[in-house]
Coordinates of C-alpha atoms and ligand atoms in Angstrom, one line a residue:
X1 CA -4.3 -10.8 -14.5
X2 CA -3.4 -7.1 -15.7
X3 CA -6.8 -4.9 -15.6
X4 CA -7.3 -1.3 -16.6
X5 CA -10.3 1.1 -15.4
X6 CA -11.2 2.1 -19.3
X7 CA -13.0 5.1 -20.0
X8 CA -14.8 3.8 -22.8
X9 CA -17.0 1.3 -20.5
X10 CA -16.0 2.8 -17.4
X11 CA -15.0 0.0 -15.5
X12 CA -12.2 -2.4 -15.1
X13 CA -11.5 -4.7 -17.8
X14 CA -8.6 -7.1 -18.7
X15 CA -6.3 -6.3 -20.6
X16 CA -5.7 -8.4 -23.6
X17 CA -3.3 -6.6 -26.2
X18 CA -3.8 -7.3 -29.8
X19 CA -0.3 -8.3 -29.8
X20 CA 0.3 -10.3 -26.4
X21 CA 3.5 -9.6 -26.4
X22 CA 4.0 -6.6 -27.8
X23 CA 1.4 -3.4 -26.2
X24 CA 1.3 -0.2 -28.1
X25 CA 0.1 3.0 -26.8
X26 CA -0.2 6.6 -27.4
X27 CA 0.1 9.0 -24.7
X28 CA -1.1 13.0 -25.1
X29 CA 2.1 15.4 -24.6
X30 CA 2.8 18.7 -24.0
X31 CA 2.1 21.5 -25.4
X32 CA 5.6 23.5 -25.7
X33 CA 4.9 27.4 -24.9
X34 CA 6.2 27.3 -21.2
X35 CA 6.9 24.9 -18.5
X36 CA 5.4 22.4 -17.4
X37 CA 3.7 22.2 -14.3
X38 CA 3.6 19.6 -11.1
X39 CA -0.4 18.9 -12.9
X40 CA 1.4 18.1 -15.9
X41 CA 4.1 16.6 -14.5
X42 CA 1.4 14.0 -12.0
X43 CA -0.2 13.1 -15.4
X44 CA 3.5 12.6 -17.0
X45 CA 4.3 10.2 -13.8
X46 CA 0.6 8.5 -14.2
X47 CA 2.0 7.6 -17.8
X48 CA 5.2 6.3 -16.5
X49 CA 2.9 4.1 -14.3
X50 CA 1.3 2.6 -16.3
X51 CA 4.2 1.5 -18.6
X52 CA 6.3 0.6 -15.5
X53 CA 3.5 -1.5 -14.7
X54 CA 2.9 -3.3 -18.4
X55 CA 7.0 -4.4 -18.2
X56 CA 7.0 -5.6 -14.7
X57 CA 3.9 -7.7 -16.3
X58 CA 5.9 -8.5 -19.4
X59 CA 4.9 -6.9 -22.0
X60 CA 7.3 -4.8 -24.4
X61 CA 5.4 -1.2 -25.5
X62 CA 5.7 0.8 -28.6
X63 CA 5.3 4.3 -27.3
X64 CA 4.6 7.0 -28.9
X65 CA 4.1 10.8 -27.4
X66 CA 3.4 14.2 -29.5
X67 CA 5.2 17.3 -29.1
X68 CA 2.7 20.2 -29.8
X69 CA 4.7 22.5 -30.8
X70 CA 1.7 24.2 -33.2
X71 CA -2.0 24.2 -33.4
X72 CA -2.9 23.8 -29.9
X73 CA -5.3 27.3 -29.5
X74 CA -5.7 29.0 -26.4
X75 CA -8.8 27.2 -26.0
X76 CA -9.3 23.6 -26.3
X77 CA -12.2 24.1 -28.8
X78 CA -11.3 26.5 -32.0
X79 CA -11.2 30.1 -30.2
X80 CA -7.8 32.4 -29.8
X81 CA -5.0 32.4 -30.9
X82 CA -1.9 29.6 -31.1
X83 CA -0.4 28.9 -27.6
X84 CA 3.2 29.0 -29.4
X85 CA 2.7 32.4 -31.5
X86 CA 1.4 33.8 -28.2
X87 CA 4.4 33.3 -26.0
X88 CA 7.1 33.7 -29.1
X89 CA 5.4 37.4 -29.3
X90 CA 5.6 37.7 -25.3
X91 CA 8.7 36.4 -25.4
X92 CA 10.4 38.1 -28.7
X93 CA 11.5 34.8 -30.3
X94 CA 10.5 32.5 -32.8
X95 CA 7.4 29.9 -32.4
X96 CA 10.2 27.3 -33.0
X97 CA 12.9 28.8 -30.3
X98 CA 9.9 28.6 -28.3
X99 CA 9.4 25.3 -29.1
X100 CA 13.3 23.7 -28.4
X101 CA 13.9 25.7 -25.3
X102 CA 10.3 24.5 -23.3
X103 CA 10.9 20.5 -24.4
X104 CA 14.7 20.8 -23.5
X105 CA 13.2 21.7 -20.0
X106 CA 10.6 19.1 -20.1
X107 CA 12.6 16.2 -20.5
X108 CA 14.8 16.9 -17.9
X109 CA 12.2 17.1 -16.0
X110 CA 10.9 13.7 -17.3
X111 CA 14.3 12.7 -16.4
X112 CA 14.4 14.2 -12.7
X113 CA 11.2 12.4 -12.2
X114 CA 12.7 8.6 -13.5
X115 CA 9.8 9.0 -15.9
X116 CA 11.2 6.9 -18.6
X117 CA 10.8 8.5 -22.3
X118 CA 8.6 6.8 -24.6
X119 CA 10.1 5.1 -27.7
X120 CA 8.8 7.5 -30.2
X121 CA 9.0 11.2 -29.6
X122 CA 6.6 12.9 -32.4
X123 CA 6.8 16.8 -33.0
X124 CA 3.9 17.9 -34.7
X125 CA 6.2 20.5 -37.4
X126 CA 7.5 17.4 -38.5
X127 CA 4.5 15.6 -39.0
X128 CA 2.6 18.1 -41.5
X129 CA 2.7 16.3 -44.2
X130 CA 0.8 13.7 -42.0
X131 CA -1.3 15.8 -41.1
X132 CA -2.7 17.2 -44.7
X133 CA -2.7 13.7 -45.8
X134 CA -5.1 12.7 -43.2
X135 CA -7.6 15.9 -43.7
X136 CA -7.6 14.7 -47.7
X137 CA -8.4 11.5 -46.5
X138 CA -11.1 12.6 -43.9
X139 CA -12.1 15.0 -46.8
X140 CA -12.6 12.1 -49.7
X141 CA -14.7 10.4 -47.1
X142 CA -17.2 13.3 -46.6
X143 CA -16.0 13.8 -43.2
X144 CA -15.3 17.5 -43.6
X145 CA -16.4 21.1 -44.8
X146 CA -14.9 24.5 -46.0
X147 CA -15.3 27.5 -44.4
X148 CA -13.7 30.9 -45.2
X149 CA -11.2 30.1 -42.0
X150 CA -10.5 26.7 -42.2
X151 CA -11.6 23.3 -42.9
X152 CA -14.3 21.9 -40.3
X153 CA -15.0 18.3 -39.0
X154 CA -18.5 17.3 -39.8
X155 CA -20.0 15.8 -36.3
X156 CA -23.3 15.0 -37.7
X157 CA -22.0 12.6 -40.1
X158 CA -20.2 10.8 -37.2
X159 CA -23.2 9.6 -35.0
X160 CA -20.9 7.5 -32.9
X161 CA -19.5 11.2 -31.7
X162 CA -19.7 11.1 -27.8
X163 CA -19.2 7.9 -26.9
X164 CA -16.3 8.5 -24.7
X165 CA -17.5 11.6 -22.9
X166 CA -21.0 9.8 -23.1
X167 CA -21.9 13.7 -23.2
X168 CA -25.2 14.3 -25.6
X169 CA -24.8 16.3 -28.4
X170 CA -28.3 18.1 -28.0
X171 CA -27.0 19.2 -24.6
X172 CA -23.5 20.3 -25.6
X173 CA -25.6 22.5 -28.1
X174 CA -27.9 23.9 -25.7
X175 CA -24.8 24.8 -23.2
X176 CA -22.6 26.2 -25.9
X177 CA -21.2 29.8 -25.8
X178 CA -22.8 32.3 -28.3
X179 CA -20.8 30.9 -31.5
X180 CA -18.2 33.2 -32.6
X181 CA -17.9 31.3 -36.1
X182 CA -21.5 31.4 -38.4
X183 CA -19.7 28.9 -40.8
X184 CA -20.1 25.9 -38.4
X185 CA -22.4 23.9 -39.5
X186 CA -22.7 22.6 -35.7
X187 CA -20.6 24.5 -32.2
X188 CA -18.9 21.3 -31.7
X189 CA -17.8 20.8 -35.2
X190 CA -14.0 21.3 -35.1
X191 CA -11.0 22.7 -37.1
X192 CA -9.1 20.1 -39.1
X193 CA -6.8 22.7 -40.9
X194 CA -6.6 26.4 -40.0
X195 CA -6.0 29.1 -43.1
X196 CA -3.8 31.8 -42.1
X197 CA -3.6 35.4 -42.5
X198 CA -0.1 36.3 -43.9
X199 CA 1.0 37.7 -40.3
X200 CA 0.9 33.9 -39.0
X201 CA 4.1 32.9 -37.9
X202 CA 3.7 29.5 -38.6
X203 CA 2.3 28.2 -41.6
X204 CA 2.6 26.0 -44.4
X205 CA 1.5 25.1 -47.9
X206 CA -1.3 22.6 -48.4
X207 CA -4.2 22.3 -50.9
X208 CA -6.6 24.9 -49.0
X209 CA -4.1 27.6 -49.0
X210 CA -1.1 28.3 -46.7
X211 CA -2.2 27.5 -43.1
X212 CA -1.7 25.4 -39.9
X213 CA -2.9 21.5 -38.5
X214 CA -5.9 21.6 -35.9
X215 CA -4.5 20.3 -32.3
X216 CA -6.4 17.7 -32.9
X217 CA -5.6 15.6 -36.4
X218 CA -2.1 15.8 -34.6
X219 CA -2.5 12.9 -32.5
X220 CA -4.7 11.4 -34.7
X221 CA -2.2 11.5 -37.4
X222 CA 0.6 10.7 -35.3
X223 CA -1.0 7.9 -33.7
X224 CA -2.3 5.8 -36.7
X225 CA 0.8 6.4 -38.5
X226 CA 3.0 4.8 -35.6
X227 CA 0.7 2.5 -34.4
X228 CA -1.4 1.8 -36.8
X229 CA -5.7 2.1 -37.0
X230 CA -6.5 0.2 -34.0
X231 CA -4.3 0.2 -30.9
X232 CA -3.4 -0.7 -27.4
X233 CA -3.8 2.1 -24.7
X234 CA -4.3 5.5 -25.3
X235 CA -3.4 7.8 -22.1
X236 CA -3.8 12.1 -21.0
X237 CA -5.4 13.6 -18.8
X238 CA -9.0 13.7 -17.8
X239 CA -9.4 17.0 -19.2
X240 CA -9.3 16.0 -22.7
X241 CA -12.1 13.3 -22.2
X242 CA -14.4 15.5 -23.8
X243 CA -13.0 17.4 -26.9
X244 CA -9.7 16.3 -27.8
X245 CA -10.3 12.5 -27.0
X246 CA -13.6 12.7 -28.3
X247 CA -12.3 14.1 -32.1
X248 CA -9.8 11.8 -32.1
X249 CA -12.1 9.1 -32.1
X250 CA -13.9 10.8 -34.6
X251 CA -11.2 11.6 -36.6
X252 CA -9.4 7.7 -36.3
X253 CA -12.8 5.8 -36.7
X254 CA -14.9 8.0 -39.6
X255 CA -12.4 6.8 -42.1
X256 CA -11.9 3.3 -41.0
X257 CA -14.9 2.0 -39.4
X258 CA -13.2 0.5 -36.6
X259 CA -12.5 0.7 -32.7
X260 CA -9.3 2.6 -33.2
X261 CA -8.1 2.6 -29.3
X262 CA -9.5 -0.3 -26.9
X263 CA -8.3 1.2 -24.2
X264 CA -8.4 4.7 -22.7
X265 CA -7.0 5.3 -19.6
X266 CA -7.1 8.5 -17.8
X267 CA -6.0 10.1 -14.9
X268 CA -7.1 12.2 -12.4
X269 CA -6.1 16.2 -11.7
X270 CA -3.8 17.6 -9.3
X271 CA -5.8 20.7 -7.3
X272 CA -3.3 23.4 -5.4
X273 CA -5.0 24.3 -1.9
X274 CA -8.2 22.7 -2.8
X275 CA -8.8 24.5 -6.2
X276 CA -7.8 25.1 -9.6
X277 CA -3.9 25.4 -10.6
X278 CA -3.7 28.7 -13.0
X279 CA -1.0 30.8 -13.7
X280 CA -2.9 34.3 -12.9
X281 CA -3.4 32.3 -8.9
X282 CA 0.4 31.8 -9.1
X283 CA -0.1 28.3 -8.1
X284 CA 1.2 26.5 -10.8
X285 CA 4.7 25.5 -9.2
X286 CA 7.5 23.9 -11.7
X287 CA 9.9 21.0 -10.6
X288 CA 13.0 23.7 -10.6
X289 CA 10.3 25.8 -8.0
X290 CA 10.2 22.9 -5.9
X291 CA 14.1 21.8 -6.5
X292 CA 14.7 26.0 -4.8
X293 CA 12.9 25.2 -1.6
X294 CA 15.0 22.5 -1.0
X295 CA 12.6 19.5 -2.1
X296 CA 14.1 16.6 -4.7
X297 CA 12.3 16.0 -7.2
X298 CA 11.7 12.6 -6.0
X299 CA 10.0 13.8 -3.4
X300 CA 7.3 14.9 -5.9
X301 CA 7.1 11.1 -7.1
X302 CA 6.5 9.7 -3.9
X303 CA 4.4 12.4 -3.1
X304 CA 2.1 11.8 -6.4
X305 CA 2.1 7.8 -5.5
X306 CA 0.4 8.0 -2.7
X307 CA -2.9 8.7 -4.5
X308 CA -4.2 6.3 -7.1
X309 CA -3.9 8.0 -10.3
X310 CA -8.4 8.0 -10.8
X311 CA -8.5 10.6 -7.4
X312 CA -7.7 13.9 -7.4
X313 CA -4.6 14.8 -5.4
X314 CA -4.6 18.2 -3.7
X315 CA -0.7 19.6 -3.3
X316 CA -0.3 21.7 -0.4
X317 CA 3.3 21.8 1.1
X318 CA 2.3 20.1 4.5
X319 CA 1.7 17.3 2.0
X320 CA 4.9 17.4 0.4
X321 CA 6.6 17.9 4.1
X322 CA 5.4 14.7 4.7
X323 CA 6.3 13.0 1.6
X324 CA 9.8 14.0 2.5
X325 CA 10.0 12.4 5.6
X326 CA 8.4 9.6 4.6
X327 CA 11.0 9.2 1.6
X328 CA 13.9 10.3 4.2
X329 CA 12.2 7.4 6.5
X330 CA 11.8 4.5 3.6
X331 CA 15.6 5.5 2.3
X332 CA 17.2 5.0 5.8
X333 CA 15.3 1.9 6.7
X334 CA 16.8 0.1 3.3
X335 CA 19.8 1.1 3.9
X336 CA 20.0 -0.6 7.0
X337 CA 18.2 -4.0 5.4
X338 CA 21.2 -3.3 2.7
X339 CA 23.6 -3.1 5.2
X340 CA 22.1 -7.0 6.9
X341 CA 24.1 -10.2 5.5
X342 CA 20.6 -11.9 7.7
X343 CA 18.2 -14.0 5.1
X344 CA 14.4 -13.4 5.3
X345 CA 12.4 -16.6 4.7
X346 CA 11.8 -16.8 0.8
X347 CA 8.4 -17.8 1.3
X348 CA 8.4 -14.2 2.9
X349 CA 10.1 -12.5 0.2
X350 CA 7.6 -14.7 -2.3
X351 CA 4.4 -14.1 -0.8
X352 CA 5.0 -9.9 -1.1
X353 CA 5.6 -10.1 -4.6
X354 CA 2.6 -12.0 -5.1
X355 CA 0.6 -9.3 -3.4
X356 CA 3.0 -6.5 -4.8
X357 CA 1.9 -7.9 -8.4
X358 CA -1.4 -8.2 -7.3
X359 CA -1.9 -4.6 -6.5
X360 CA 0.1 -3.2 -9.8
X361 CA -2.5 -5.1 -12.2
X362 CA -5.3 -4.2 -10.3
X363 CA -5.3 -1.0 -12.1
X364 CA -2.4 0.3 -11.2
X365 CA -3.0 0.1 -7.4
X366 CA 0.5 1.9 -6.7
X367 CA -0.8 3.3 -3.2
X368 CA -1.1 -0.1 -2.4
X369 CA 1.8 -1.8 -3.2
X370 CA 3.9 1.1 -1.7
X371 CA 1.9 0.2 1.3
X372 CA 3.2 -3.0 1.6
X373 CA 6.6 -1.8 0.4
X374 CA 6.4 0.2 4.0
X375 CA 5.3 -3.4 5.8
X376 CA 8.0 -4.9 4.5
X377 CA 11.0 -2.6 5.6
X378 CA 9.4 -3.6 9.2
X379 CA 10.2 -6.8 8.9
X380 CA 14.0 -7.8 10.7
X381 CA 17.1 -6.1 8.7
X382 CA 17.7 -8.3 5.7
X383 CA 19.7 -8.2 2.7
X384 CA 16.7 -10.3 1.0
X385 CA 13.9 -6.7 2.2
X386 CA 16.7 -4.8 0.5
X387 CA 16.5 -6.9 -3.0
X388 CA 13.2 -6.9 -3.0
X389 CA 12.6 -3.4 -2.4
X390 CA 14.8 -3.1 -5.8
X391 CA 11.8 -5.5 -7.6
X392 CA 9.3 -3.1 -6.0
X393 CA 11.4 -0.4 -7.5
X394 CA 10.7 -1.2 -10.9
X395 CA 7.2 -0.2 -11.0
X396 CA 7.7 2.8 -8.4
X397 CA 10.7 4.4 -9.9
X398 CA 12.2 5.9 -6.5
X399 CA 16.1 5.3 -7.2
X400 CA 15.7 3.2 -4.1
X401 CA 19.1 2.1 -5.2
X402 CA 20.5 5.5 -4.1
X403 CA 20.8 5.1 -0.7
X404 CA 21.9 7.5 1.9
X405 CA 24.4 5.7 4.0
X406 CA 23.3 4.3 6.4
X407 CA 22.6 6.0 9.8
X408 CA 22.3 4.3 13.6
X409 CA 19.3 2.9 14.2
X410 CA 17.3 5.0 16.6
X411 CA 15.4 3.0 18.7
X412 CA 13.1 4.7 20.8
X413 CA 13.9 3.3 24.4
X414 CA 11.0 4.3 27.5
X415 CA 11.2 6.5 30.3
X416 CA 11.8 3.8 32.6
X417 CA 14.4 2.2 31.0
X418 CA 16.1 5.4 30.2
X419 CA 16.1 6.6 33.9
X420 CA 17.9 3.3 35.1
X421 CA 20.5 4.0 32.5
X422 CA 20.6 6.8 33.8
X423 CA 20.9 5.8 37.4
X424 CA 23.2 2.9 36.6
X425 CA 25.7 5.1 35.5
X426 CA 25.9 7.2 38.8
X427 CA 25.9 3.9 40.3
X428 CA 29.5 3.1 39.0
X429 CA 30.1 7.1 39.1
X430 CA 30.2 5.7 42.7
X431 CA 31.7 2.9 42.1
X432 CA 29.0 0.7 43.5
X433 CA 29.2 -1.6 41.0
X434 CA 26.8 -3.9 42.9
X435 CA 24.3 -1.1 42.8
X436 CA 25.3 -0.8 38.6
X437 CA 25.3 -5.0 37.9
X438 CA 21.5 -5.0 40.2
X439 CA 20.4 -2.1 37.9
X440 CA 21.7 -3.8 34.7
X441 CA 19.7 -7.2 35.3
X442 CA 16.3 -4.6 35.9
X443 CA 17.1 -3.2 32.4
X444 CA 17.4 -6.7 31.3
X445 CA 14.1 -7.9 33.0
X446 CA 12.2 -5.5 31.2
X447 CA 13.8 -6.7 27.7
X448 CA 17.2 -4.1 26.5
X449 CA 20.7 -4.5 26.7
X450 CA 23.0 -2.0 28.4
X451 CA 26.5 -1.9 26.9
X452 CA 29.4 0.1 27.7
X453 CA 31.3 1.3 24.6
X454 CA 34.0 3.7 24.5
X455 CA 31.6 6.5 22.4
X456 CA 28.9 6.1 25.6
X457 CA 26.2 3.9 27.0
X458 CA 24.0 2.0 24.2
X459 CA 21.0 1.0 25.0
X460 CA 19.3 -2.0 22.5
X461 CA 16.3 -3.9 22.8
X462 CA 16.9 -7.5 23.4
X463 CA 16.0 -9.5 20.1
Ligands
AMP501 P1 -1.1 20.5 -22.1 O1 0.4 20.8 -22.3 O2 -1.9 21.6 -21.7 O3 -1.6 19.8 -23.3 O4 -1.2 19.5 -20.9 C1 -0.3 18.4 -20.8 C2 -1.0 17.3 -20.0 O5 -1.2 17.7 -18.7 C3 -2.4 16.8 -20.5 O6 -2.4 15.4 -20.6 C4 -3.3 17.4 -19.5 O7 -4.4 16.5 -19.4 C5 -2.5 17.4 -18.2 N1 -2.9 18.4 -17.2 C6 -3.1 19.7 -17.3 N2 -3.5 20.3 -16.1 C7 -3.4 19.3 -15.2 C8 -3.6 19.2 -13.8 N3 -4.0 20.2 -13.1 N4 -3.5 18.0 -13.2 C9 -3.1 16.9 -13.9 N5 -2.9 16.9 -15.2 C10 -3.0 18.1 -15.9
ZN502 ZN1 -3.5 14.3 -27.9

């Protein structure tokens, strides 16, 4: 049985699409000014988690993701300026030059990372039309109000506003910043559409003047058009819990009435060094930063699946170290199952998919079920570990078909075995082969083989 944590209750429920065979889902994407960073990139993965995990269970997904490439201000609520006009001026190009060259980047980095790409890519320039539509529509309802910069979302006349973040509006009003904008009727009150001044790069032609979509009605627009009013999953990180989730809701459910995502599912932050990732700390590493120093991107995946997507994960380097051997370590070991013709008992091979599936719809438990991945490469070289690391593979996404090939063994043999090697081998040095046949059946007695091959002595354990 498939079960989700949801935000919305905030525990585990099961999952019961409205289609059962069919699950469709919305997932928050980036915003395209610059690159995007391991944070982004560890709630990109969580994404690809979760619909790794829905096929493995069965399901088909409809899957839609936005491309900001406008409206998204410098701050999450209405201050600043547009994230895209900002870096086209750094950068001396266009918002939509901007715009191409960033989600080029990004989904080659989606692709570095086996996240797979949803089936509907949705950038916001395209969708304006969408977009007005749906502020007329919020606007026939009463939803909305004019100011002399925009047009405002009326949280007062949505009582249901909160119910994700479960944060009190009274409170939210007596922690707000001095309000730069007298017009709002309330500070959390939020832009719909933007009017521009004629500098604006971007802007377009709608019934309040030339101007530019809130971040906001984007995904609200995208999504319901797509998907339709009520949905599936909605996914993004937990940073947008309590503005951007939280107006989408208002935005989906003040015209229809109804529940219009049943389940939100969100994932946890990466930290650098214990704190905050930010650009000014110069801890915000890209995937082509790690690719210089020598790390795969892969090793990023394994190193992000090791925590359950609902923890924070801190990156240090030391933790990506490890990830590396432990990926080096996992790669040989199948290659040498791989390598087996041997059978493993299928009751074996049955019983760890059982508990492999059990882990992945347990909320997407991946830690766990790459645990037992780990247990099972222990078990004696097989052909059938090999195969079923494949299975496993479907919900991890580690290209465990790409094996290395494969390397000896190295068995670690003790002290005391080693030094009767060594002494054996002076033995027949000597030619007291005797001495070298008496040593031979001590190695034996405490459980390896000794054989002579023409590359040297190899010393195995006796199976
Ligand atoms: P943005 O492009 O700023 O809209 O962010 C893209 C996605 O990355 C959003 O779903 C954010 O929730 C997520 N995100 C931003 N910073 C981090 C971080 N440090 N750790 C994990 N996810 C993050
Ligand atoms: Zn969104």
């Amino acid at each position: 049985m498939l079960r989700f944590y949801n935000t919305l209750s905030r525990q585990k429920e099961e999952f019961k699409p409205l289609n059962p065979k069919y699950v469709t889902m919305y997932s928050c994407g980036p915003t395209v000014y610059s690159y995007a960073h391991i944070g982004n990139l560890r709630t990109y993965i969580f994404m690809d988690l979760i619909r790794r995990t829905l096929k493995l269970s069965g399901y088909k997904i409809k899957g839609v993701m936005n491309i900001t490439d406008v409206g998204h201000l410098m701050a999450d609520s209405d201050d600043g300026e547009d994230k895209m006009a900002v870096a086209a001026k750094k950068q001396n190009k266009t918002p939509w030059e901007i715009a191409e060259y960033y989600s080029k980047i990004f989904f080659e980095d989606l692709q570095k990372l086996n996240i797979g790409r949803p089936e509907i890519i949705a950038k916001a320039t395209e969708h304006i039309d969408d977009m007005i539509k749906y502020v007329q529509n919020l606007e026939s309802h009463g939803f909305s109000y004019e100011t002399s910069d925009g047009i405002y979302f009326d949280i007062a006349k949505f009582p249901n506003y909160g119910c994700l973040s479960r944060a009190n509006l009274d409170d939210q009003l007596a922690g707000a910043r001095v309000e730069v904008n007298d017009e709002k009727r309330h500070p959390a009150d939020f832009a719909l559409w933007k009017k521009a001044d004629p500098l604006h790069i971007m802007q377009w032609q709608s019934p309040w003047g030339m101007g530019y979509p809130g971040w906001h009605i984007e995904c609200s627009a995208m999504s319901q058009k797509y998907l339709g009013k009520t949905f599936d999953i909605h996914s993004g990180g937990v940073d947008h819990i309590p503005i951007h989730h939280e107006n989408e809701i208002a935005q989906n459910e003040a015209i229809t009435g109804e529940k219009s995502v049943n389940y939100w599912i969100h994932g946890e932050f990466m930290l650098v060094d214990n704190g905050k990732m930010s650009k000014s700390l110069g801890n915000t590493y890209t995937i082509a930063q790690l690719e210089e120093k020598g790390y795969s991107p892969l090793d990023f995946r394994f190193f992000c699946l090791n925590t359950h997507y609902r923890k924070k994960l801190n990156f240090t380097f030391d933790g990506l170290d490890a990830a590396k051997v432990s990926r080096e370590r996992l790669m040989q070991a199948l290659a040498l199952h791989k390598a087996s013709s041997a059978p493993t008992n299928p009751d074996t091979i049955a019983k760890y998919k059982q508990d492999f599936h059990a882990a992945i719809e347990d909320d997407i438990n991946i830690p766990l079920a790459l645990g037992l991945l780990f247990t099972a490469i222990k078990e004696p070289k097989s052909k059938d570990i090999y195969e079923l690391a494949l299975y496993f593979d479907k919900a991890l996404g580690l290209s465990l078909d790409k094996l290395p090939a494969p390397k000896e063994e190295t068995i670690d043999v003790p002290e005391e075995v080693m030094a009767l090697v060594e002494k054996r081998k002076q033995a027949k040095k000597d030619r007291d082969f005797d001495l070298a046949d008496q040593i031979r059946a001590e190695i034996t007695a405490l459980g390896y083989n000794v054989l002579d091959t023409r590359e040297g002595v190899k010393v195995t354990p006796i199976k």
